PDB file of C-alpha atoms in Angstrom:
ATOM      1  CA  MET A 468      14.160   7.310  11.484  1.00 89.00           C
ATOM      2  CA  LYS A 469      13.798   7.223   8.189  1.00 97.00           C
ATOM      3  CA  ILE A 470      10.684   5.828   6.476  1.00 98.00           C
ATOM      4  CA  LEU A 471      11.841   3.992   2.950  1.00 98.00           C
ATOM      5  CA  ASN A 472       8.780   3.225   0.466  1.00 98.00           C
ATOM      6  CA  PHE A 473      10.118   1.001  -2.426  1.00 98.00           C
ATOM      7  CA  GLY A 474       7.334   0.530  -4.059  1.00 98.00           C
ATOM      8  CA  SER A 475       5.186   0.969  -7.230  1.00 97.00           C
ATOM      9  CA  ILE A 476       4.020   3.625  -9.058  1.00 96.00           C
ATOM     10  CA  ASN A 477       0.912   3.340 -12.123  1.00 94.00           C
ATOM     11  CA  ILE A 478      -1.335   5.740 -14.087  1.00 94.00           C
ATOM     12  CA  ASP A 479      -4.478   4.985 -13.386  1.00 88.00           C
ATOM     13  CA  TYR A 480      -7.386   4.787 -16.081  1.00 91.00           C
ATOM     14  CA  VAL A 481     -10.308   4.812 -14.224  1.00 90.00           C
ATOM     15  CA  TYR A 482     -14.068   3.958 -15.812  1.00 95.00           C
ATOM     16  CA  GLY A 483     -17.537   4.324 -14.505  1.00 95.00           C
ATOM     17  CA  VAL A 484     -19.732   1.504 -15.092  1.00 97.00           C
ATOM     18  CA  PRO A 485     -23.204   0.305 -14.149  1.00 97.00           C
ATOM     19  CA  HIS A 486     -21.695  -3.704 -13.019  1.00 97.00           C
ATOM     20  CA  PHE A 487     -18.008  -4.605 -13.614  1.00 97.00           C
ATOM     21  CA  VAL A 488     -17.650  -5.760 -17.313  1.00 97.00           C
ATOM     22  CA  LYS A 489     -18.430  -9.554 -17.637  1.00 96.00           C
ATOM     23  CA  PRO A 490     -17.169 -12.469 -19.494  1.00 96.00           C
ATOM     24  CA  ALA A 491     -17.840 -12.030 -23.229  1.00 98.00           C
ATOM     25  CA  GLU A 492     -19.819  -8.542 -22.798  1.00 97.00           C
ATOM     26  CA  THR A 493     -19.059  -5.098 -23.692  1.00 98.00           C
ATOM     27  CA  ILE A 494     -20.128  -2.042 -21.373  1.00 97.00           C
ATOM     28  CA  ALA A 495     -20.067   1.766 -22.082  1.00 98.00           C
ATOM     29  CA  SER A 496     -18.678   3.728 -19.245  1.00 98.00           C
ATOM     30  CA  THR A 497     -20.516   6.536 -17.507  1.00 97.00           C
ATOM     31  CA  SER A 498     -17.293   7.960 -17.176  1.00 96.00           C
ATOM     32  CA  TYR A 499     -13.487   7.987 -17.573  1.00 96.00           C
ATOM     33  CA  GLN A 500     -10.561   9.437 -15.739  1.00 91.00           C
ATOM     34  CA  VAL A 501      -6.872   9.345 -15.579  1.00 91.00           C
ATOM     35  CA  PHE A 502      -5.124   9.517 -12.251  1.00 88.00           C
ATOM     36  CA  MET A 503      -1.556   8.754 -10.883  1.00 92.00           C
ATOM     37  CA  GLY A 504      -1.543   5.661  -8.538  1.00 89.00           C
ATOM     38  CA  GLY A 505      -0.862   2.051  -8.126  1.00 90.00           C
ATOM     39  CA  LYS A 506      -0.364   1.213  -4.320  1.00 94.00           C
ATOM     40  CA  GLY A 507       3.233   2.609  -3.578  1.00 96.00           C
ATOM     41  CA  CYS A 508       2.911   5.967  -4.559  1.00 96.00           C
ATOM     42  CA  ASN A 509      -0.322   5.786  -2.724  1.00 95.00           C
ATOM     43  CA  GLN A 510       0.757   5.070   0.364  1.00 98.00           C
ATOM     44  CA  SER A 511       4.131   7.611   0.016  1.00 98.00           C
ATOM     45  CA  VAL A 512       1.430  10.120  -1.053  1.00 98.00           C
ATOM     46  CA  ALA A 513      -0.295   9.061   2.395  1.00 98.00           C
ATOM     47  CA  LEU A 514       2.570   8.815   4.509  1.00 98.00           C
ATOM     48  CA  ALA A 515       3.191  12.640   3.430  1.00 98.00           C
ATOM     49  CA  LYS A 516      -0.455  13.851   4.124  1.00 98.00           C
ATOM     50  CA  ALA A 517      -0.217  11.849   7.684  1.00 98.00           C
ATOM     51  CA  GLY A 518       2.913  14.653   8.106  1.00 97.00           C
ATOM     52  CA  VAL A 519       6.175  12.090   8.057  1.00 98.00           C
ATOM     53  CA  GLN A 520       8.720  12.111   5.856  1.00 97.00           C
ATOM     54  CA  VAL A 521       9.368   9.102   3.248  1.00 98.00           C
ATOM     55  CA  TYR A 522      11.226   8.551   0.408  1.00 98.00           C
ATOM     56  CA  HIS A 523      10.281   7.114  -2.358  1.00 98.00           C
ATOM     57  CA  ALA A 524      12.217   4.257  -4.417  1.00 98.00           C
ATOM     58  CA  GLY A 525      11.298   2.809  -7.750  1.00 98.00           C
ATOM     59  CA  ALA A 526      10.804   3.542 -11.714  1.00 98.00           C
ATOM     60  CA  ILE A 527       8.538   5.363 -13.651  1.00 98.00           C
ATOM     61  CA  GLY A 528       8.897   5.885 -17.725  1.00 97.00           C
ATOM     62  CA  GLU A 529       8.858   9.015 -19.312  1.00 96.00           C
ATOM     63  CA  ASP A 530       5.327   8.965 -19.200  1.00 95.00           C
ATOM     64  CA  GLY A 531       5.020   9.067 -15.577  1.00 96.00           C
ATOM     65  CA  VAL A 532       7.099  12.166 -14.940  1.00 97.00           C
ATOM     66  CA  TRP A 533       4.478  14.738 -14.505  1.00 97.00           C
ATOM     67  CA  ILE A 534       3.609  11.698 -11.461  1.00 97.00           C
ATOM     68  CA  LYS A 535       7.013  12.271 -10.003  1.00 97.00           C
ATOM     69  CA  ASN A 536       6.717  16.474  -9.946  1.00 97.00           C
ATOM     70  CA  GLN A 537       3.537  15.761  -8.191  1.00 97.00           C
ATOM     71  CA  LEU A 538       5.170  13.842  -5.624  1.00 97.00           C
ATOM     72  CA  ASN A 539       7.457  15.988  -4.652  1.00 97.00           C
ATOM     73  CA  ASP A 540       4.801  19.242  -4.900  1.00 97.00           C
ATOM     74  CA  TRP A 541       3.063  17.200  -1.861  1.00 96.00           C
ATOM     75  CA  GLY A 542       6.550  16.746   0.231  1.00 97.00           C
ATOM     76  CA  VAL A 543       7.666  12.763  -1.168  1.00 98.00           C
ATOM     77  CA  ASN A 544      11.080  12.782  -1.313  1.00 98.00           C
ATOM     78  CA  VAL A 545      11.955  11.286  -5.176  1.00 98.00           C
ATOM     79  CA  ASP A 546      15.600  11.297  -4.815  1.00 98.00           C
ATOM     80  CA  PHE A 547      15.047   7.387  -5.501  1.00 98.00           C
ATOM     81  CA  LEU A 548      12.942   7.304  -8.351  1.00 98.00           C
ATOM     82  CA  THR A 549      14.547   6.410 -11.152  1.00 97.00           C
ATOM     83  CA  VAL A 550      13.049   7.193 -15.005  1.00 96.00           C
ATOM     84  CA  SER A 551      13.941   4.063 -16.574  1.00 92.00           C
ATOM     85  CA  ASP A 552      13.132   3.095 -20.949  1.00 90.00           C
ATOM     86  CA  GLY A 553       9.158   2.185 -21.135  1.00 92.00           C
ATOM     87  CA  PRO A 554       5.992   2.705 -20.497  1.00 96.00           C
ATOM     88  CA  THR A 555       5.266   3.459 -16.355  1.00 98.00           C
ATOM     89  CA  GLY A 556       2.978   1.119 -14.787  1.00 97.00           C
ATOM     90  CA  HIS A 557      -0.666   1.520 -15.476  1.00 93.00           C
ATOM     91  CA  ALA A 558      -3.921   0.168 -14.414  1.00 88.00           C
ATOM     92  CA  ILE A 559      -7.626  -0.247 -15.982  1.00 93.00           C
ATOM     93  CA  ILE A 560     -10.033   0.477 -13.240  1.00 89.00           C
ATOM     94  CA  GLN A 561     -13.859  -0.089 -13.039  1.00 95.00           C
ATOM     95  CA  VAL A 562     -15.751   1.515 -10.503  1.00 91.00           C
ATOM     96  CA  GLU A 563     -19.489   0.996  -9.817  1.00 94.00           C
ATOM     97  CA  PRO A 564     -22.272   3.342  -8.597  1.00 92.00           C
ATOM     98  CA  ASN A 565     -21.681   1.539  -4.886  1.00 88.00           C
ATOM     99  CA  GLY A 566     -18.135   2.322  -4.793  1.00 83.00           C
ATOM    100  CA  GLN A 567     -16.579  -0.677  -5.603  1.00 88.00           C
ATOM    101  CA  ASN A 568     -14.188  -1.662  -8.010  1.00 87.00           C
ATOM    102  CA  ALA A 569     -11.954  -3.950 -10.093  1.00 91.00           C
ATOM    103  CA  ILE A 570      -8.856  -3.728 -11.490  1.00 86.00           C
ATOM    104  CA  ILE A 571      -6.373  -4.698 -14.053  1.00 90.00           C
ATOM    105  CA  ILE A 572      -2.611  -3.962 -13.950  1.00 85.00           C
ATOM    106  CA  HIS A 573       0.375  -4.227 -15.921  1.00 93.00           C
ATOM    107  CA  GLY A 574       3.560  -3.538 -14.292  1.00 95.00           C
ATOM    108  CA  GLY A 575       5.639  -1.758 -16.856  1.00 97.00           C
ATOM    109  CA  ALA A 576       8.574   0.271 -15.052  1.00 98.00           C
ATOM    110  CA  ASN A 577       7.952  -1.141 -11.745  1.00 98.00           C
ATOM    111  CA  GLN A 578       8.881  -4.631 -13.275  1.00 97.00           C
ATOM    112  CA  SER A 579      12.740  -2.697 -14.219  1.00 97.00           C
ATOM    113  CA  ILE A 580      13.895  -2.392 -10.503  1.00 97.00           C
ATOM    114  CA  HIS A 581      17.413  -4.312 -10.577  1.00 96.00           C
ATOM    115  CA  SER A 582      20.398  -5.196  -7.668  1.00 97.00           C
ATOM    116  CA  ALA A 583      22.681  -1.942  -8.477  1.00 97.00           C
ATOM    117  CA  GLN A 584      19.607   0.101  -7.882  1.00 98.00           C
ATOM    118  CA  ILE A 585      18.748  -1.641  -4.487  1.00 98.00           C
ATOM    119  CA  HIS A 586      21.755  -1.433  -3.201  1.00 97.00           C
ATOM    120  CA  HIS A 587      22.343   2.192  -4.103  1.00 98.00           C
ATOM    121  CA  VAL A 588      19.248   3.428  -2.391  1.00 98.00           C
ATOM    122  CA  LEU A 589      19.675   0.984   0.567  1.00 98.00           C
ATOM    123  CA  GLN A 590      22.842   2.373   1.595  1.00 98.00           C
ATOM    124  CA  ASN A 591      21.355   5.541   2.721  1.00 98.00           C
ATOM    125  CA  PHE A 592      19.539   3.775   5.368  1.00 98.00           C
ATOM    126  CA  GLU A 593      20.563   2.288   8.387  1.00 97.00           C
ATOM    127  CA  LYS A 594      19.226  -0.640  11.617  1.00 98.00           C
ATOM    128  CA  GLY A 595      15.762   1.142  13.080  1.00 97.00           C
ATOM    129  CA  ASP A 596      14.355   3.098   9.697  1.00 98.00           C
ATOM    130  CA  ILE A 597      11.831   1.772   7.877  1.00 98.00           C
ATOM    131  CA  LEU A 598      11.093  -0.346   4.898  1.00 98.00           C
ATOM    132  CA  LEU A 599       7.498  -0.251   3.467  1.00 98.00           C
ATOM    133  CA  VAL A 600       6.869  -2.590   0.131  1.00 98.00           C
ATOM    134  CA  GLN A 601       4.063  -4.147  -1.527  1.00 98.00           C
ATOM    135  CA  ASN A 602       3.489  -6.851  -4.386  1.00 97.00           C
ATOM    136  CA  GLU A 603       3.803  -4.910  -7.590  1.00 95.00           C
ATOM    137  CA  ILE A 604       7.759  -4.232  -7.942  1.00 97.00           C
ATOM    138  CA  ASN A 605      10.080  -7.352  -8.873  1.00 97.00           C
ATOM    139  CA  ALA A 606      12.719  -7.916  -7.022  1.00 98.00           C
ATOM    140  CA  LEU A 607      11.492  -8.325  -3.815  1.00 98.00           C
ATOM    141  CA  PRO A 608      13.422 -11.252  -2.824  1.00 98.00           C
ATOM    142  CA  GLU A 609      16.711  -9.564  -2.880  1.00 98.00           C
ATOM    143  CA  LEU A 610      14.950  -6.516  -1.449  1.00 98.00           C
ATOM    144  CA  LEU A 611      13.838  -8.018   1.456  1.00 98.00           C
ATOM    145  CA  LEU A 612      17.228  -9.538   2.694  1.00 98.00           C
ATOM    146  CA  ALA A 613      19.142  -6.768   1.746  1.00 98.00           C
ATOM    147  CA  ALA A 614      16.545  -4.451   4.250  1.00 98.00           C
ATOM    148  CA  SER A 615      17.129  -7.296   6.761  1.00 98.00           C
ATOM    149  CA  GLU A 616      20.470  -7.908   7.038  1.00 98.00           C
ATOM    150  CA  ARG A 617      20.913  -3.469   7.308  1.00 98.00           C
ATOM    151  CA  GLY A 618      18.467  -4.094  10.147  1.00 98.00           C
ATOM    152  CA  MET A 619      15.642  -2.096   9.522  1.00 98.00           C
ATOM    153  CA  LYS A 620      12.194  -2.727   9.992  1.00 98.00           C
ATOM    154  CA  ILE A 621      10.203  -4.153   7.427  1.00 98.00           C
ATOM    155  CA  PHE A 622       6.116  -3.557   6.837  1.00 98.00           C
ATOM    156  CA  PHE A 623       4.968  -5.865   4.095  1.00 98.00           C
ATOM    157  CA  ASN A 624       1.555  -5.480   2.160  1.00 98.00           C
ATOM    158  CA  PRO A 625       0.931  -8.280  -0.338  1.00 98.00           C
ATOM    159  CA  ALA A 626      -1.355  -6.634  -2.940  1.00 94.00           C
ATOM    160  CA  PRO A 627      -2.013  -7.753  -5.140  1.00 91.00           C
ATOM    161  CA  MET A 628      -2.156 -11.158  -3.904  1.00 95.00           C
ATOM    162  CA  SER A 629      -0.389 -14.174  -5.543  1.00 95.00           C
ATOM    163  CA  ALA A 630       1.425 -16.878  -5.642  1.00 95.00           C
ATOM    164  CA  SER A 631       4.782 -15.559  -5.632  1.00 96.00           C
ATOM    165  CA  VAL A 632       4.245 -14.053  -2.028  1.00 98.00           C
ATOM    166  CA  PHE A 633       5.217 -17.854  -0.696  1.00 97.00           C
ATOM    167  CA  GLU A 634       8.543 -17.480  -2.229  1.00 97.00           C
ATOM    168  CA  LEU A 635       9.789 -14.611  -0.064  1.00 98.00           C
ATOM    169  CA  PRO A 636      11.892 -14.502   2.484  1.00 98.00           C
ATOM    170  CA  LEU A 637       8.569 -14.264   4.683  1.00 98.00           C
ATOM    171  CA  GLU A 638      10.874 -14.014   8.049  1.00 98.00           C
ATOM    172  CA  THR A 639      12.383 -10.927   7.237  1.00 98.00           C
ATOM    173  CA  ILE A 640       8.922  -9.458   7.900  1.00 98.00           C
ATOM    174  CA  ASP A 641       8.204  -7.763  11.098  1.00 98.00           C
ATOM    175  CA  VAL A 642       4.861  -6.181  10.741  1.00 98.00           C
ATOM    176  CA  PHE A 643       1.864  -8.077   7.475  1.00 98.00           C
ATOM    177  CA  ILE A 644      -0.263  -5.238   6.886  1.00 98.00           C
ATOM    178  CA  ILE A 645      -2.935  -7.713   5.096  1.00 98.00           C
ATOM    179  CA  ASN A 646      -6.854  -7.633   3.915  1.00 96.00           C
ATOM    180  CA  GLU A 647      -9.651 -10.625   4.626  1.00 96.00           C
ATOM    181  CA  VAL A 648      -8.789 -11.544   0.984  1.00 95.00           C
ATOM    182  CA  GLU A 649      -5.050 -11.837   1.571  1.00 97.00           C
ATOM    183  CA  GLY A 650      -5.035 -12.957   4.784  1.00 97.00           C
ATOM    184  CA  GLU A 651      -7.624 -16.037   3.477  1.00 97.00           C
ATOM    185  CA  GLU A 652      -5.307 -17.028   0.885  1.00 97.00           C
ATOM    186  CA  LEU A 653      -1.779 -17.003   3.216  1.00 97.00           C
ATOM    187  CA  THR A 654      -3.457 -18.765   5.718  1.00 97.00           C
ATOM    188  CA  LYS A 655      -6.834 -20.341   4.473  1.00 97.00           C
ATOM    189  CA  ARG A 656      -8.287 -19.908   7.287  1.00 97.00           C
ATOM    190  CA  ASN A 657     -11.546 -17.636   6.159  1.00 95.00           C
ATOM    191  CA  THR A 658     -12.224 -15.719   9.416  1.00 96.00           C
ATOM    192  CA  ALA A 659     -10.411 -12.745  11.537  1.00 97.00           C
ATOM    193  CA  GLU A 660     -10.250 -14.985  14.319  1.00 96.00           C
ATOM    194  CA  GLY A 661      -8.783 -17.589  12.411  1.00 97.00           C
ATOM    195  CA  ILE A 662      -7.034 -15.728   9.900  1.00 98.00           C
ATOM    196  CA  LEU A 663      -5.245 -13.510  12.624  1.00 97.00           C
ATOM    197  CA  GLY A 664      -4.989 -17.270  14.968  1.00 96.00           C
ATOM    198  CA  LYS A 665      -2.918 -18.659  11.802  1.00 97.00           C
ATOM    199  CA  MET A 666      -0.481 -15.920  11.062  1.00 98.00           C
ATOM    200  CA  ALA A 667       0.548 -15.697  14.991  1.00 97.00           C
ATOM    201  CA  GLU A 668       1.037 -19.317  14.264  1.00 96.00           C
ATOM    202  CA  GLN A 669       2.858 -19.266  11.189  1.00 97.00           C
ATOM    203  CA  PHE A 670       4.976 -15.830  11.620  1.00 97.00           C
ATOM    204  CA  PRO A 671       5.396 -15.632  15.932  1.00 96.00           C
ATOM    205  CA  ASN A 672       7.670 -13.139  15.462  1.00 96.00           C
ATOM    206  CA  ALA A 673       5.743 -10.511  13.352  1.00 98.00           C
ATOM    207  CA  ALA A 674       2.542  -7.778  13.929  1.00 98.00           C
ATOM    208  CA  THR A 675      -0.373  -8.623  11.615  1.00 98.00           C
ATOM    209  CA  LEU A 676      -2.269  -5.556  11.107  1.00 98.00           C
ATOM    210  CA  LEU A 677      -5.523  -6.980   9.460  1.00 98.00           C
ATOM    211  CA  THR A 678      -7.860  -4.369   7.379  1.00 97.00           C
ATOM    212  CA  LEU A 679     -11.765  -5.555   7.260  1.00 95.00           C
ATOM    213  CA  GLY A 680     -13.132  -2.894   4.988  1.00 89.00           C
ATOM    214  CA  GLU A 681     -16.186  -1.679   6.191  1.00 88.00           C
ATOM    215  CA  LYS A 682     -15.866  -3.772   9.339  1.00 93.00           C
ATOM    216  CA  GLY A 683     -13.060  -1.539  10.456  1.00 95.00           C
ATOM    217  CA  ALA A 684      -9.777  -3.126  11.293  1.00 97.00           C
ATOM    218  CA  ARG A 685      -7.652  -5.888  13.610  1.00 98.00           C
ATOM    219  CA  TYR A 686      -3.860  -5.414  15.393  1.00 98.00           C
ATOM    220  CA  GLN A 687      -2.413  -8.425  16.414  1.00 97.00           C
ATOM    221  CA  HIS A 688       0.857  -9.015  17.988  1.00 96.00           C
ATOM    222  CA  ALA A 689       1.725 -11.694  20.510  1.00 88.00           C
ATOM    223  CA  SER A 690      -0.542 -11.630  23.310  1.00 86.00           C
ATOM    224  CA  GLU A 691      -1.309  -7.358  21.969  1.00 92.00           C
ATOM    225  CA  MET A 692      -5.005  -7.622  20.493  1.00 95.00           C
ATOM    226  CA  LYS A 693      -6.299  -4.139  19.142  1.00 97.00           C
ATOM    227  CA  SER A 694      -9.592  -3.465  17.288  1.00 96.00           C
ATOM    228  CA  ILE A 695     -11.265  -0.225  15.610  1.00 97.00           C
ATOM    229  CA  ASN A 696     -14.726   0.142  13.860  1.00 96.00           C
ATOM    230  CA  ALA A 697     -15.089   1.814  10.504  1.00 94.00           C
ATOM    231  CA  LYS A 698     -16.445   4.710  10.218  1.00 94.00           C
ATOM    232  CA  LYS A 699     -20.245   5.363   8.589  1.00 93.00           C
ATOM    233  CA  VAL A 700     -19.741   6.903   5.092  1.00 94.00           C
ATOM    234  CA  LYS A 701     -20.967   7.290   1.153  1.00 92.00           C
ATOM    235  CA  ALA A 702     -18.354   5.685  -0.697  1.00 90.00           C
ATOM    236  CA  ILE A 703     -18.206   6.617  -3.871  1.00 88.00           C
ATOM    237  CA  ASP A 704     -15.040   5.384  -4.564  1.00 85.00           C
ATOM    238  CA  THR A 705     -13.007   2.837  -2.579  1.00 85.00           C
ATOM    239  CA  THR A 706      -9.485   3.195  -4.382  1.00 82.00           C
ATOM    240  CA  ALA A 707      -6.815   3.553  -2.475  1.00 90.00           C
ATOM    241  CA  ALA A 708      -8.590   2.836   0.595  1.00 94.00           C
ATOM    242  CA  GLY A 709      -6.493   0.414   2.196  1.00 95.00           C
ATOM    243  CA  ASP A 710      -3.119   2.597   1.247  1.00 96.00           C
ATOM    244  CA  THR A 711      -5.035   5.314   2.951  1.00 97.00           C
ATOM    245  CA  PHE A 712      -5.111   3.435   6.302  1.00 97.00           C
ATOM    246  CA  ILE A 713      -1.585   1.639   6.018  1.00 98.00           C
ATOM    247  CA  GLY A 714      -0.041   5.124   5.323  1.00 98.00           C
ATOM    248  CA  TYR A 715      -1.800   7.017   8.171  1.00 98.00           C
ATOM    249  CA  PHE A 716      -1.344   3.881  10.301  1.00 98.00           C
ATOM    250  CA  LEU A 717       2.574   3.634   9.325  1.00 98.00           C
ATOM    251  CA  ALA A 718       3.159   7.905  10.126  1.00 98.00           C
ATOM    252  CA  ASN A 719       1.247   8.067  13.496  1.00 97.00           C
ATOM    253  CA  TRP A 720       3.537   4.591  14.093  1.00 97.00           C
ATOM    254  CA  ALA A 721       6.713   6.185  13.321  1.00 97.00           C
ATOM    255  CA  LEU A 722       5.885   9.203  15.291  1.00 96.00           C
ATOM    256  CA  GLY A 723       5.812   7.412  18.246  1.00 96.00           C
ATOM    257  CA  GLU A 724       1.818   7.817  18.816  1.00 97.00           C
ATOM    258  CA  THR A 725      -0.400   4.743  20.682  1.00 97.00           C
ATOM    259  CA  LEU A 726      -1.652   1.993  18.856  1.00 97.00           C
ATOM    260  CA  ASP A 727      -5.378   3.143  19.642  1.00 97.00           C
ATOM    261  CA  THR A 728      -4.159   6.441  18.347  1.00 97.00           C
ATOM    262  CA  CYS A 729      -2.746   4.561  15.004  1.00 98.00           C
ATOM    263  CA  LEU A 730      -5.895   3.216  14.051  1.00 98.00           C
ATOM    264  CA  GLN A 731      -7.947   5.651  15.012  1.00 98.00           C
ATOM    265  CA  LYS A 732      -6.274   7.838  12.767  1.00 98.00           C
ATOM    266  CA  ALA A 733      -5.934   5.629  10.133  1.00 98.00           C
ATOM    267  CA  THR A 734     -10.172   4.782   9.936  1.00 97.00           C
ATOM    268  CA  GLN A 735     -10.591   8.250   9.898  1.00 97.00           C
ATOM    269  CA  ALA A 736      -8.452   8.892   6.779  1.00 97.00           C
ATOM    270  CA  SER A 737      -9.520   5.830   4.883  1.00 96.00           C
ATOM    271  CA  ALA A 738     -13.232   6.901   5.578  1.00 96.00           C
ATOM    272  CA  ILE A 739     -12.584  10.396   3.954  1.00 97.00           C
ATOM    273  CA  CYS A 740     -10.920   9.163   1.219  1.00 96.00           C
ATOM    274  CA  VAL A 741     -13.175   6.674   0.095  1.00 94.00           C
ATOM    275  CA  THR A 742     -16.005   9.642  -0.761  1.00 94.00           C
ATOM    276  CA  ARG A 743     -14.010  10.948  -3.233  1.00 91.00           C
ATOM    277  CA  ALA A 744     -13.140   9.373  -6.574  1.00 83.00           C
ATOM    278  CA  GLY A 745      -9.341   8.917  -7.851  1.00 78.00           C
ATOM    279  CA  GLY A 746      -6.579   6.937  -6.252  1.00 82.00           C
ATOM    280  CA  ALA A 747      -3.705   9.149  -5.029  1.00 90.00           C
ATOM    281  CA  VAL A 748      -5.508  13.053  -5.057  1.00 89.00           C
ATOM    282  CA  SER A 749      -8.597  11.332  -2.827  1.00 93.00           C
ATOM    283  CA  ILE A 750      -5.931  10.943   0.291  1.00 96.00           C
ATOM    284  CA  PRO A 751      -7.009  13.717   2.863  1.00 97.00           C
ATOM    285  CA  SER A 752      -4.160  15.798   4.420  1.00 96.00           C
ATOM    286  CA  LYS A 753      -3.621  15.377   8.292  1.00 96.00           C
ATOM    287  CA  GLU A 754      -5.562  18.820   8.711  1.00 96.00           C
ATOM    288  CA  GLU A 755      -8.918  16.965   7.249  1.00 96.00           C
ATOM    289  CA  VAL A 756      -8.032  13.946   9.470  1.00 95.00           C
ATOM    290  CA  MET A 757      -7.671  16.441  13.198  1.00 92.00           C
TER     291      MET A 757
END
């Protein structure tokens, strides 16, 4: 079983702020840092650090070659990561003193995925292999349909959530990984129970992994239900916490661990992540989580 993450890569420009900037307001930042990030990138790093081989496909600009090199150093296979014209995707991130963040994203090279690239990459994978995708690259309908036709098992994290998600062939998804905001937009329900119930009704053949921040997470597939509480830690930056959870959950799932173990290790990893600043650099190693 091989894991392909066809996803985004961003350069994160992170500003410490006393509070999120309000309309017509100008504020001074208390700090400034540059990190590698993007939901796809972060999830690939988490998968690699959790101890599995992950292939990352996508696109960067010349300004992001340093990220490709760093991913390779961390054990992510970057053979399917192309360098395109134009800038690498990037994000402007505000981080409040309590660790909460607000993010503006520019797609850049993440929006340059094309049909030939999709089919070139997918020909290296087969039935039973895993495809992980987010909502930060273009050409998702073609990618999802092509992977489904090959019999790949598709894990979908619809983040950032947008109206375009409803135009995707969601019937191809095997596992939805969503937070409360994404769950509410997908189902028009505002409780965990309501979200999970509606997801099961709308997508009866798919599983749903619902992350609930400091309230933990829940997994549901047909009649199977599991939940876990979050660890109590002092958060300084929640960037990449959800991506860390996803990477560690999927890595342990691919290794054949029990659902309880998958949830436990994902929870421990994301708890460590929020005690550190930055995106991919804040993701802990397998040894730290153990």
